[in-house]
CSV table of C-alpha atoms and ligand atoms in Angstrom, one decimal:
chain,number,residue,atom,x,y,z
A,1,MET,CA,52.1,116.8,69.6
A,2,CYS,CA,53.8,119.0,72.1
A,3,GLY,CA,57.2,119.9,73.5
A,4,ILE,CA,58.3,119.0,77.0
A,5,VAL,CA,61.3,120.0,79.0
A,6,GLY,CA,62.4,119.2,82.5
A,7,ILE,CA,65.5,120.7,84.3
A,8,VAL,CA,67.1,120.1,87.7
A,9,SER,CA,70.0,122.3,88.5
A,10,ASN,CA,72.0,124.0,91.3
A,11,LYS,CA,70.5,127.3,90.2
A,12,SER,CA,67.1,128.8,89.2
A,13,VAL,CA,65.8,126.9,86.1
A,14,SER,CA,63.0,129.1,84.7
A,15,ALA,CA,65.1,131.1,82.2
A,16,ASN,CA,66.6,127.9,80.7
A,17,ILE,CA,63.1,126.2,80.5
A,18,ILE,CA,61.9,129.3,78.6
A,19,GLY,CA,64.9,129.0,76.3
A,20,ALA,CA,64.2,125.3,75.7
A,21,LEU,CA,60.5,125.9,75.1
A,22,LYS,CA,61.3,128.5,72.4
A,23,LYS,CA,63.4,125.8,70.6
A,24,LEU,CA,60.5,123.3,71.0
A,25,GLU,CA,57.8,125.7,69.8
A,26,TYR,CA,57.5,124.0,66.4
A,27,ARG,CA,55.9,121.1,68.3
A,28,GLY,CA,53.0,123.1,69.6
A,29,TYR,CA,52.2,126.8,70.0
A,30,ASP,CA,48.6,127.1,71.1
A,31,SER,CA,49.6,127.5,74.8
A,32,ALA,CA,52.6,127.3,77.0
A,33,GLY,CA,53.4,126.7,80.7
A,34,ILE,CA,56.0,126.1,83.4
A,35,ALA,CA,56.0,124.7,86.9
A,36,THR,CA,58.9,125.0,89.3
A,37,ILE,CA,59.2,123.8,92.8
A,38,ASN,CA,60.5,126.1,95.5
A,39,LYS,CA,60.7,125.3,99.2
A,40,GLY,CA,58.3,122.4,98.7
A,41,GLN,CA,55.7,124.6,96.9
A,42,ILE,CA,54.7,124.1,93.3
A,43,ASN,CA,54.5,127.4,91.3
A,44,GLU,CA,52.6,127.0,88.1
A,45,GLN,CA,52.4,129.7,85.3
A,46,LYS,CA,50.5,129.3,82.1
A,47,CYS,CA,49.2,131.2,79.1
A,48,SER,CA,47.4,130.8,75.8
A,49,GLY,CA,49.5,131.5,72.8
A,50,ARG,CA,53.2,131.4,72.4
A,51,VAL,CA,56.2,131.2,74.7
A,52,ASP,CA,56.8,134.9,74.4
A,53,ASN,CA,53.5,135.5,76.3
A,54,LEU,CA,54.8,133.1,79.1
A,55,GLU,CA,58.1,134.9,79.2
A,56,LYS,CA,56.3,138.3,79.8
A,57,ILE,CA,54.3,136.7,82.6
A,58,LEU,CA,57.5,135.4,84.2
A,59,PHE,CA,59.1,138.8,83.8
A,60,GLN,CA,56.3,140.3,85.9
A,61,LYS,CA,56.1,137.4,88.4
A,62,PRO,CA,59.4,135.3,88.4
A,63,SER,CA,59.2,131.6,89.0
A,64,ASN,CA,62.0,130.6,91.3
A,65,GLY,CA,63.2,127.0,92.0
A,66,ASN,CA,66.0,124.7,91.0
A,67,LEU,CA,63.7,122.1,89.6
A,68,GLY,CA,61.0,122.7,86.9
A,69,ILE,CA,59.1,121.5,83.9
A,70,GLY,CA,57.8,123.2,80.8
A,71,HIS,CA,55.4,122.5,78.0
A,72,VAL,CA,54.2,123.9,74.6
A,73,ARG,CA,50.9,122.5,73.6
A,74,TRP,CA,49.2,121.2,70.5
A,75,ALA,CA,45.8,120.5,71.8
A,76,THR,CA,44.1,117.1,71.3
A,77,HIS,CA,41.5,117.2,74.2
A,78,GLY,CA,40.0,120.6,75.2
A,79,ILE,CA,40.3,123.9,73.4
A,80,PRO,CA,43.5,125.9,73.4
A,81,ASN,CA,43.3,128.2,76.3
A,82,LYS,CA,45.0,129.0,79.6
A,83,VAL,CA,43.1,126.5,81.8
A,84,ASN,CA,43.8,123.7,79.4
A,85,ALA,CA,47.5,124.6,79.0
A,86,HIS,CA,50.0,122.3,80.8
A,87,PRO,CA,51.3,121.8,83.4
A,88,HIS,CA,48.3,120.4,85.3
A,89,SER,CA,49.2,120.7,89.0
A,90,SER,CA,47.8,119.8,92.4
A,91,GLU,CA,49.3,120.5,95.8
A,92,ALA,CA,51.2,117.2,95.3
A,93,VAL,CA,52.3,116.9,91.7
A,94,SER,CA,52.7,118.8,88.5
A,95,VAL,CA,52.3,117.1,85.1
A,96,VAL,CA,53.2,117.8,81.5
A,97,HIS,CA,52.3,115.3,78.8
A,98,ASN,CA,52.8,114.5,75.1
A,99,GLY,CA,50.1,112.4,73.5
A,100,ILE,CA,46.7,111.0,74.1
A,101,ILE,CA,45.2,109.1,77.0
A,102,GLU,CA,42.6,106.9,75.2
A,103,ASN,CA,40.6,106.0,78.3
A,104,SER,CA,40.7,109.4,79.9
A,105,ASP,CA,36.9,109.8,79.9
A,106,LYS,CA,36.4,106.6,81.8
A,107,LEU,CA,39.2,107.5,84.3
A,108,ARG,CA,37.7,111.0,84.7
A,109,ASP,CA,34.3,109.5,85.6
A,110,GLU,CA,35.9,107.1,88.0
A,111,TYR,CA,37.7,109.8,89.9
A,112,ILE,CA,34.8,112.2,89.9
A,113,LYS,CA,32.9,109.4,91.7
A,114,LYS,CA,35.7,109.2,94.2
A,115,GLY,CA,35.1,112.9,94.9
A,116,TYR,CA,37.8,114.6,92.8
A,117,SER,CA,37.0,117.5,90.5
A,118,PHE,CA,38.7,118.6,87.3
A,119,LYS,CA,39.7,122.1,86.3
A,120,SER,CA,40.4,121.5,82.6
A,121,GLN,CA,39.0,119.6,79.7
A,122,THR,CA,42.3,117.8,79.0
A,123,ASP,CA,42.9,114.1,79.0
A,124,THR,CA,46.2,114.9,80.8
A,125,GLU,CA,44.6,116.1,84.0
A,126,VAL,CA,43.6,112.5,84.9
A,127,ILE,CA,47.3,111.8,85.4
A,128,THR,CA,47.5,114.6,87.9
A,129,VAL,CA,44.4,113.4,89.8
A,130,ILE,CA,45.5,109.7,89.8
A,131,LEU,CA,49.0,110.6,91.1
A,132,THR,CA,47.5,113.0,93.7
A,133,ASP,CA,45.2,110.2,94.9
A,134,PHE,CA,48.2,107.7,95.0
A,135,PHE,CA,50.3,110.2,97.1
A,136,LYS,CA,47.4,110.7,99.5
A,137,ILE,CA,47.0,106.9,100.0
A,138,ARG,CA,50.7,106.5,100.4
A,139,ARG,CA,50.9,109.3,103.0
A,140,PHE,CA,47.9,107.8,104.8
A,141,ASN,CA,49.5,104.3,104.8
A,142,LYS,CA,52.8,105.7,106.1
A,143,LEU,CA,51.1,107.6,108.9
A,144,TYR,CA,48.9,104.6,109.7
A,145,LEU,CA,52.0,102.3,109.8
A,146,GLN,CA,53.9,104.8,112.0
A,147,ASN,CA,51.0,105.0,114.5
A,148,SER,CA,50.0,101.4,114.7
B,201,LIG,N1,46.5,115.4,75.0
B,201,LIG,C1,47.1,116.5,75.6
B,201,LIG,C2,46.3,117.7,75.5
B,201,LIG,O1,45.4,117.8,74.7
B,201,LIG,C3,48.5,116.7,75.2
B,201,LIG,C4,48.6,117.3,73.8
B,201,LIG,C5,50.0,117.5,73.4
B,201,LIG,O2,50.6,116.5,73.1
B,201,LIG,O3,50.4,118.7,73.3
B,201,LIG,O4,46.4,118.6,76.3
């Protein structure tokens, strides 16, 4: 179980995401994280423990952006720590997830064989890797079609 929030606005969203995560904390409190997108760049901040810890990190290093997602975790795959905290981001995508991916081990092996590596022990990170791969293929196809 976990808590998930996503906000898009015409102003910076990180304070409202923190506020929402505090309200969702009953759903998971072993780690917390946020990702915002600013000028096309994903900015991810995570911590083990409660949302208060995340808030302190953001106070030191604000996370700007008008679009963002947040997560409070109740671990199912991988110990509760900062690396396993959500979001799980690449240069292309940032993912928060509630639940279990039953075939994550199989998918992980498949994508390791394709040359991808994983930072965390979570089942969730396979979604990040699959979407990153999908966006790479799509970008390649688009470039290919434009140039052929
Ligand atoms: N299965 C995911 C994990 O262990 C999500 C857990 C949750 O729902 O908080 O990270």
